[in-house]
Amino acid sequence: MSSSEAEAEADRRDFLGKITTGAMAVGLLASYGTFAGYAVRYLYPAGDIRTAWLFVTRTETLDLGGSLDFKTPGGAPVVVARKGPGETAGDFLALSSTCPHLGCQVHWEAQNNQFFCPCHNGTFDANGVGTGGPPKGQELLRYALRVTDGLLYIEVPIESITIAAGLARPGHDACLGSRGTV
Amino acid sequence: MAIRAWLKERVPVSGDDLRALTNEPVPKHLKRWWFCLGGTPAYLFVVQIITGILLAFNYQPSPSTAYESVRYITEEASFGWYLRSIHKWAATFMVAAVILHQMRVFFTGGYRKPRELNWVIGMFLLLCTLMVGFTGYSLVFEQLSYWGATVGGNITESVPLIGPFLKRMMLGGDAYNERTLSRFFILHAAILPTLMVLLLVIHVAFLRLHGVTEFEDPDEKDGDSKTFNFWPDHVMTELKIGLVLMILLSALATIFPAAMGPQADPLTTPEVIKPEWFFYVTFRWLKLFPGTAAVLSMGFIVFVMFLWPFIDGFIRRRRPKSEISVYVGIVAVLVIITLTVWEALVAH
């Protein structure tokens, strides 16, 4: 083998060496990247909150301006009120008790005629419109409602967390609470 | 001798190597305890790891079992109350010591060139400490635990662009659910501590590479040695602090043991609810400003804190005598104290 052939051989080896090292590096990074991607996908929760349409009441039982307390299967209180005389979903209102600021539970303060959130001092009027504190201008979430053949239905989440035995977990039978006004 | 020779062959480290590794001369001012505030959280971190591992033997991270398991630890397991109380008090002390350490570094300018990156590492350690505190009190599954996690999740959600993704990753769903507690537990007991160990190694490595910042001591006479030995002198100082801390932690754990608050109730937010004291500032901030504005402004403040050594360096290159950092520090401390005391004194 002449010296020029030996040089060409060395160049070829050098080139092939670099190519294979590069290919290995790319392969290794790709495999680690794929693994990291799978890990993130694994950690990212699958699916959204499962909801269901539940029966609330016959529309005729709710007078204009009247309201009733409803509890989701998870036990979260919802205020359902009639705001129009008609028989469409738009004539009703279902307010969530979850504060739109940072998710605490509001409660009704009869003496102040408002909902109050104890976490960051948010207040809402009877229609769920924020009147004070950080959520001013925001509104309490409204659940979707549907009227079919004079029956009022509400779409609510059906999952709840299981807490230690002893704490009451209301089911559908206990859904209807006492009548009240907002 | 045979054993020594056997060991030496298998562990080829000489006494001289060890001395060289540990005997870096330490500046005289480190004899004062407030210059040892960096070692204090490190010591408390070890206390937390030991007590935390012991607590984990009896803790069960699920909504249906967590509260009962903490009650078992507190009320039935032998010395469970002591371990849990030490863990809780050491957490309080650790946060306080980290904040004081950071203030000491800030006011003495210890973050300045060439130590800027160690300040950044320290900031990551501060955030890890706060996160480990937050995930820690979420594990008890008291009312505060549940609502703290809910609020924390929603704060995360209000971060622009990546907020909703982060919230789902943090809670394991759109809202607090059956899988949330195990996520918090893994973060609290595995991921964050591991991260903190790695950061601490880098933090101490930087400290060793640059050496401790030296100061002019007005009490120092000419001819006095400016340094003393790490071993055994400085180690003795740290051990004394360790002893005082152990006595203090045990006394506090005995006199004010960790109690059980009401169990988490996802349907009722308590009339008066407050996070742990080290989040009073954040909590008051959230009451003062609307959601996204509060979160973005807090994010901006943390961002400025991360970059402060570079901002300060930029200012001092233009005005070498500038002591603006001292005034910024004083204002920051006053704001922190005011918001904390304000939140502590009022119900809402």
Short mmCIF file of C-alpha atoms in Angstrom, two decimals, chain A residues 39-40 42-49 71 74-77 97 99 101-107 109 116-121 133-135 138 159-165 167-170, chain B residues 63-65 67-68 141 146-147 150-151 154-155 158 164-165 168-169 172-179 183 263-273 283-284 286-291 348:
data_model
loop_
_atom_site.label_atom_id
_atom_site.label_comp_id
_atom_site.label_asym_id
_atom_site.label_seq_id
_atom_site.Cartn_x
_atom_site.Cartn_y
_atom_site.Cartn_z
CA ALA A 39 -42.41 9.90 31.22
CA VAL A 40 -44.13 13.28 30.83
CA TYR A 42 -47.30 9.08 31.78
CA LEU A 43 -47.34 11.79 34.45
CA TYR A 44 -49.85 13.95 32.60
CA PRO A 45 -53.26 12.86 33.84
CA ALA A 46 -55.37 10.97 31.34
CA GLY A 47 -58.86 12.19 30.55
CA ASP A 48 -60.88 15.16 31.71
CA ILE A 49 -63.34 15.44 34.57
CA LYS A 71 -75.81 18.75 45.72
CA GLY A 74 -69.48 14.63 45.13
CA GLY A 75 -71.48 16.71 47.60
CA ALA A 76 -70.65 20.17 46.23
CA PRO A 77 -73.55 22.56 46.83
CA SER A 97 -70.06 27.33 45.05
CA CYS A 99 -64.79 30.67 43.92
CA HIS A 101 -60.42 33.27 42.07
CA LEU A 102 -58.50 30.29 43.42
CA GLY A 103 -61.05 27.55 43.94
CA CYS A 104 -62.16 27.81 47.57
CA GLN A 105 -65.80 27.21 48.54
CA VAL A 106 -67.98 30.30 48.92
CA HIS A 107 -70.87 30.33 51.35
CA GLU A 109 -74.08 35.20 54.09
CA PHE A 116 -68.38 35.16 50.72
CA CYS A 117 -65.09 33.39 50.02
CA PRO A 118 -63.00 33.08 53.19
CA CYS A 119 -59.71 32.42 51.39
CA HIS A 120 -59.03 35.84 49.90
CA ASN A 121 -62.11 37.85 50.97
CA GLY A 133 -62.01 41.28 46.72
CA PRO A 134 -59.74 39.71 44.09
CA PRO A 135 -62.61 38.06 42.13
CA GLN A 138 -65.60 37.61 37.80
CA GLU A 159 -66.16 11.97 40.46
CA SER A 160 -65.33 12.71 44.06
CA ILE A 161 -62.52 11.83 46.38
CA THR A 162 -63.04 9.17 49.01
CA ILE A 163 -62.22 10.49 52.43
CA ALA A 164 -61.87 8.48 55.62
CA ALA A 165 -64.94 6.47 56.60
CA LEU A 167 -67.89 11.41 56.35
CA ALA A 168 -71.25 11.39 54.59
CA ARG A 169 -71.00 11.16 50.81
CA PRO A 170 -74.39 12.14 49.43
CA PRO B 63 -57.28 10.84 50.83
CA SER B 64 -58.98 7.93 52.56
CA THR B 65 -55.99 7.03 54.73
CA TYR B 67 -55.40 11.83 57.93
CA GLU B 68 -55.87 8.61 59.90
CA PHE B 141 -54.86 16.18 54.87
CA TYR B 146 -56.66 20.49 51.17
CA TRP B 147 -57.42 24.14 50.61
CA THR B 150 -56.42 23.68 45.88
CA VAL B 151 -55.31 27.33 46.03
CA ASN B 154 -55.13 27.41 40.92
CA ILE B 155 -52.24 29.84 41.44
CA SER B 158 -52.99 31.36 36.39
CA PRO B 164 -53.04 24.79 32.99
CA PHE B 165 -50.50 22.11 32.01
CA ARG B 168 -52.77 19.19 35.79
CA MET B 169 -49.29 17.76 36.31
CA GLY B 172 -52.89 14.75 38.62
CA GLY B 173 -56.18 16.03 37.19
CA ASP B 174 -58.28 19.14 36.71
CA ALA B 175 -58.93 19.44 40.43
CA TYR B 176 -57.86 17.80 43.69
CA ASN B 177 -58.49 14.07 43.28
CA GLU B 178 -57.53 10.62 44.53
CA ARG B 179 -54.09 10.81 42.90
CA ARG B 183 -47.98 13.23 43.77
CA GLN B 263 -59.91 16.73 58.57
CA ALA B 264 -60.04 18.00 54.99
CA ASP B 265 -63.56 18.71 53.80
CA PRO B 266 -63.69 19.48 50.06
CA LEU B 267 -67.18 20.92 50.50
CA THR B 268 -66.48 23.55 53.14
CA THR B 269 -63.72 26.11 53.20
CA PRO B 270 -63.22 27.10 56.86
CA GLU B 271 -64.36 30.58 57.83
CA VAL B 272 -60.81 31.52 58.82
CA ILE B 273 -58.05 29.89 56.82
CA PHE B 283 -51.39 35.05 50.91
CA ARG B 284 -51.77 38.76 51.68
CA LEU B 286 -53.19 37.46 46.70
CA LYS B 287 -55.79 39.36 48.70
CA LEU B 288 -54.41 42.71 47.59
CA PHE B 289 -54.24 42.07 43.85
CA PRO B 290 -56.44 40.20 41.36
CA GLY B 291 -55.38 36.65 40.44
CA HIS B 348 -59.48 38.02 56.89
#
